[in-house]
Tab-separated table of C-alpha atoms in Angstrom:
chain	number	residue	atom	x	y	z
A	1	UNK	CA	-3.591	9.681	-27.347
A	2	UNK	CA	-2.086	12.137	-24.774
A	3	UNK	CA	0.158	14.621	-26.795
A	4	UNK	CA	2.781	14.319	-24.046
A	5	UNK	CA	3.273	10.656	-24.992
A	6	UNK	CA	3.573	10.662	-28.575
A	7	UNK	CA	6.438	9.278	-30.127
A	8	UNK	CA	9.436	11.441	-30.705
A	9	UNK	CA	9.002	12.984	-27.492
A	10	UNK	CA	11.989	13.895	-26.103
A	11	UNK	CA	11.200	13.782	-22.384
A	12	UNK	CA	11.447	10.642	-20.022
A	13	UNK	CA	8.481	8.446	-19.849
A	14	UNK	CA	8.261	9.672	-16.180
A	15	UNK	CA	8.544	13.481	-16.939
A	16	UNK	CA	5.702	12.514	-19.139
A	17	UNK	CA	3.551	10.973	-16.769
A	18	UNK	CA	4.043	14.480	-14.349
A	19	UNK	CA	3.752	16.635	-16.885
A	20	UNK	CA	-0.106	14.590	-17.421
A	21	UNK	CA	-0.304	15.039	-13.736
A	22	UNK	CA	0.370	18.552	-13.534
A	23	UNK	CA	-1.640	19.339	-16.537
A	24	UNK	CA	-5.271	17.606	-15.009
A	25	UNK	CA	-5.283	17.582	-10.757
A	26	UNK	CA	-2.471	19.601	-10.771
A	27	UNK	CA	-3.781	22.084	-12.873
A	28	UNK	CA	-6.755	23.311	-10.062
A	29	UNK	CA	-5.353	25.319	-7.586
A	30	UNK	CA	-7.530	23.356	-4.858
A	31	UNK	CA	-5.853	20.293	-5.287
A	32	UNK	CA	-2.407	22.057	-5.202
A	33	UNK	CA	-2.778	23.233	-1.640
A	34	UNK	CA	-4.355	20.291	-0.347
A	35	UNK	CA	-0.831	18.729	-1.666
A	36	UNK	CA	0.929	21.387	0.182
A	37	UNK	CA	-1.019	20.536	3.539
A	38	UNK	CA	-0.218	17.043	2.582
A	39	UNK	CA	3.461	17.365	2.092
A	40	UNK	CA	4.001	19.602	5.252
A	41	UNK	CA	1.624	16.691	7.396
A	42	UNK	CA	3.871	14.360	5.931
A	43	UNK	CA	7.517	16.114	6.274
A	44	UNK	CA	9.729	13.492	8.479
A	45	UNK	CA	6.766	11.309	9.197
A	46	UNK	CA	5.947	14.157	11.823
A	47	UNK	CA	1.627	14.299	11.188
A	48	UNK	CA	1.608	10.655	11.801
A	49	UNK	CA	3.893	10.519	14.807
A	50	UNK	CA	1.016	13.126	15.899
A	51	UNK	CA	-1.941	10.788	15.307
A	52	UNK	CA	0.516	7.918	17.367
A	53	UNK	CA	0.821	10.211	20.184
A	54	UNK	CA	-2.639	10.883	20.016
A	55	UNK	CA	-3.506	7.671	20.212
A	56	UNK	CA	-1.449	6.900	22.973
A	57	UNK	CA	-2.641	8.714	25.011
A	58	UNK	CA	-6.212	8.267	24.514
A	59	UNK	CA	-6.551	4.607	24.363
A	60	UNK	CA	-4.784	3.364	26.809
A	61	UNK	CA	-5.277	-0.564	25.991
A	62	UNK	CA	-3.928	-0.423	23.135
A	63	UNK	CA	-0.299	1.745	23.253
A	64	UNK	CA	2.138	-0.091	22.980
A	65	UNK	CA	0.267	-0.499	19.039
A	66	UNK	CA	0.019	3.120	19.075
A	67	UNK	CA	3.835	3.391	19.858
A	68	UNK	CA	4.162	0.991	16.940
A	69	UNK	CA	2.600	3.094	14.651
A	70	UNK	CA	5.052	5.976	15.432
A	71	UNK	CA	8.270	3.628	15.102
A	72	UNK	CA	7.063	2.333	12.059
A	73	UNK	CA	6.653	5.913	10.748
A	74	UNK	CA	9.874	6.919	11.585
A	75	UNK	CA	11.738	3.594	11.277
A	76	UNK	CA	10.367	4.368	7.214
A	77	UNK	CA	11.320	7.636	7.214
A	78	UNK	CA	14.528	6.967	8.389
A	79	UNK	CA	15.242	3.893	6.270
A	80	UNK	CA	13.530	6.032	2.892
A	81	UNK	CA	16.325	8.864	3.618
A	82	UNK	CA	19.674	6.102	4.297
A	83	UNK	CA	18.094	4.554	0.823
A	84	UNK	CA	18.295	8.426	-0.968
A	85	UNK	CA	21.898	8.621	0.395
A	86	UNK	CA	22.477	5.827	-1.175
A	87	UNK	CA	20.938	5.942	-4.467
A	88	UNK	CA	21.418	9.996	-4.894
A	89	UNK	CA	18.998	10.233	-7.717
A	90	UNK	CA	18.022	14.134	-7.791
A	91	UNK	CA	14.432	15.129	-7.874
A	92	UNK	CA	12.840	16.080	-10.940
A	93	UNK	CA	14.451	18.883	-12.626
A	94	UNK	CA	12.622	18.964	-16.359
A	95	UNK	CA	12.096	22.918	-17.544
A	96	UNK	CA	8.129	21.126	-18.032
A	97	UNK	CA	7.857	20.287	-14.116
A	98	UNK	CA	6.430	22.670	-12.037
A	99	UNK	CA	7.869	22.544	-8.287
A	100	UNK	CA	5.021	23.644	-6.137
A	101	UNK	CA	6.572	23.096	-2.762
A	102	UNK	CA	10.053	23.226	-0.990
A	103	UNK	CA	11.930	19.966	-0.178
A	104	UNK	CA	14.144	19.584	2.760
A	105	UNK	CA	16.945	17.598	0.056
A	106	UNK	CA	17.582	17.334	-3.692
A	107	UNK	CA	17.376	13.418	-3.295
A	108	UNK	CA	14.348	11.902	-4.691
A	109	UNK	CA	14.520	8.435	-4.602
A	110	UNK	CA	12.199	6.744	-2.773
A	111	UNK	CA	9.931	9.252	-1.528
A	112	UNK	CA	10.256	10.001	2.341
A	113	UNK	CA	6.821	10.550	2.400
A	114	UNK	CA	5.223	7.786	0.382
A	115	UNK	CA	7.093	5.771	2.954
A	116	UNK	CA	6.276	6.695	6.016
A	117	UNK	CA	2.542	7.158	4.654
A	118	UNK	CA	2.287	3.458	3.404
A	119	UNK	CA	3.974	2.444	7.205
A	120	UNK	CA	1.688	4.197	9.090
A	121	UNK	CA	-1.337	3.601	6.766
A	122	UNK	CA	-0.745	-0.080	7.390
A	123	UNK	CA	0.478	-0.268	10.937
A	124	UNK	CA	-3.244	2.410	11.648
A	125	UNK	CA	-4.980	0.053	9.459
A	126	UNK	CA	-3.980	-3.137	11.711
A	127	UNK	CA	-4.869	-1.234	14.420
A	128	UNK	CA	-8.412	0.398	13.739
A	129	UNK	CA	-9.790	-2.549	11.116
A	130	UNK	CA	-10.028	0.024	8.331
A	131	UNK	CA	-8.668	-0.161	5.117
A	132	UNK	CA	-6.581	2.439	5.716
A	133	UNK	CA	-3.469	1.763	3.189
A	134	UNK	CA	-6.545	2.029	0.445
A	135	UNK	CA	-7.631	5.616	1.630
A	136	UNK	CA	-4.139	7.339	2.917
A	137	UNK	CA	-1.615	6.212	0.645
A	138	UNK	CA	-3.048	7.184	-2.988
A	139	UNK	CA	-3.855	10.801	-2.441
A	140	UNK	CA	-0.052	11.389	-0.493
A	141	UNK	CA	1.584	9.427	-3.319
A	142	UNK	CA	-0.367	11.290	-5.984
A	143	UNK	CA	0.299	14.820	-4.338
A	144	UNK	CA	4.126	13.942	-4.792
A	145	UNK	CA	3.861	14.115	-8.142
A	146	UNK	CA	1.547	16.947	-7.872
A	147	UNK	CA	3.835	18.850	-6.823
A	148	UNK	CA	6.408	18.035	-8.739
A	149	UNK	CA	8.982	16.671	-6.207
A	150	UNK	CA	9.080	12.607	-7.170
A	151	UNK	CA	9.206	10.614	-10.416
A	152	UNK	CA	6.537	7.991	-10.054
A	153	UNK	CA	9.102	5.271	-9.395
A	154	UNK	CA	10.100	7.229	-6.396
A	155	UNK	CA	6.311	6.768	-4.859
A	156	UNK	CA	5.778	3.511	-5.998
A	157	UNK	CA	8.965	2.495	-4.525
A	158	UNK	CA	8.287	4.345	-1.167
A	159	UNK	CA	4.978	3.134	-0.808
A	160	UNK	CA	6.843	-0.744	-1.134
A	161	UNK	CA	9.483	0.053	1.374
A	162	UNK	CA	6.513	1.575	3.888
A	163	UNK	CA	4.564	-1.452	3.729
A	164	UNK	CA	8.320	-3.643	4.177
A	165	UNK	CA	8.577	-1.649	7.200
A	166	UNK	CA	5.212	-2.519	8.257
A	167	UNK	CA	5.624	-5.795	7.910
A	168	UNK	CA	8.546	-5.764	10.142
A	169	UNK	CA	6.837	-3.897	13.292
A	170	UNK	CA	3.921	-6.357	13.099
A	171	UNK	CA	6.037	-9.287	13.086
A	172	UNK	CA	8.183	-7.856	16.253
A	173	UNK	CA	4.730	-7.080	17.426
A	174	UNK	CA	3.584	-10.585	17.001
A	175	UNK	CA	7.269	-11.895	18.470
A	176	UNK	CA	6.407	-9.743	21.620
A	177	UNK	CA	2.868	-10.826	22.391
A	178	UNK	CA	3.842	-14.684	21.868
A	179	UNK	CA	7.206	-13.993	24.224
A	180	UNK	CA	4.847	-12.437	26.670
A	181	UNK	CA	1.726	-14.817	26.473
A	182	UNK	CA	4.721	-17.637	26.795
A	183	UNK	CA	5.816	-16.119	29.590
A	184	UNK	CA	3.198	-15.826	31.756
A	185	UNK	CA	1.820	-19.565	30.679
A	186	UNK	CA	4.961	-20.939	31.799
A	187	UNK	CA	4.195	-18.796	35.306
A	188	UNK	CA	1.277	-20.167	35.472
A	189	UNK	CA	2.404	-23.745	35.129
């Protein structure tokens, strides 16, 4: 049984589960600056409005997906950080967590970047055919705890509201091809 679990342990269950965290990957110093990279990649959705642009501009057929990929970044950034305003729980502050990065608030709940990484993971995965969510959203969900700046609720809930937001620029996606396929048939007619 992990020591850090055992009963009597005064610490929240979720302290616990960083502290374990911390203690295995977050104990090689590899895996803590690949986190860093990670987090500053990920700070206000910015690395994935990069790949967007990128896209943009080199595959022409396909931008106004591209340019879906960046709103749904940034739609879930900016919906994780109204959501944090909101619910004003502070980031972990246990004498056991290590903080091995700077954060832009004290708010913690959901994580900004789980967010925007499950958004874009899905919205890229739509796009490309790869199973994207799968690959990019465990590693930046795990390097928030990492580094000591989210509870695991604050992932797992991030990582929910990314893929909500998702959902929603596929469906106005979907609304906008059948509006414009319905226009031109009706042209045609």
């Amino acid at each position: 049984m992990n020591p850090s679990l055992r009963d009597g342990d005064s610490r929240p269950p979720e302290v616990a589960i960083i502290n374990a965290v911390q203690a295995t990957l977050g104990s090689k110093p590899a895996v803590v600056s690949a986190a860093r990279g990670m987090s500053h990649f990920g700070e206000h959705a910015l690395g994935w409005v990069g790949i967007a642009a990128a896209g943009w501009l080199m595959d022409k057929p396909r931008r106004r997906q591209w340019a879906g990929v960046a709103v749904g970044a940034v739609g879930a950034h900016a919906a994780s950080i109204v959501i944090k305003r909101i619910v004003r729980r502070p980031r972990p502050h246990d004498p056991s967590v290590q903080v091995n990065v700077s954060t832009p608030s004290k708010l913690s709940f959901p994580s900004s970047h789980a967010t925007s990484t499950a958004a874009a993971a899905v919205l890229l995965g739509k796009l490309t055919g790869l199973p994207l969510p799968a690959v990019l959203v465990p590693p930046m969900v795990l390097s928030r705890v990492v580094l000591g700046v989210h509870y695991p609720s604050d992932v797992l809930a991030g990582s929910v509201l990314g893929a909500a937001s998702a959902a929603v620029v596929l469906a106005a996606e979907k609304r906008l091809d059948s509006d414009r396929t319905g226009r031109s048939s009706s042209r045609d007619e």
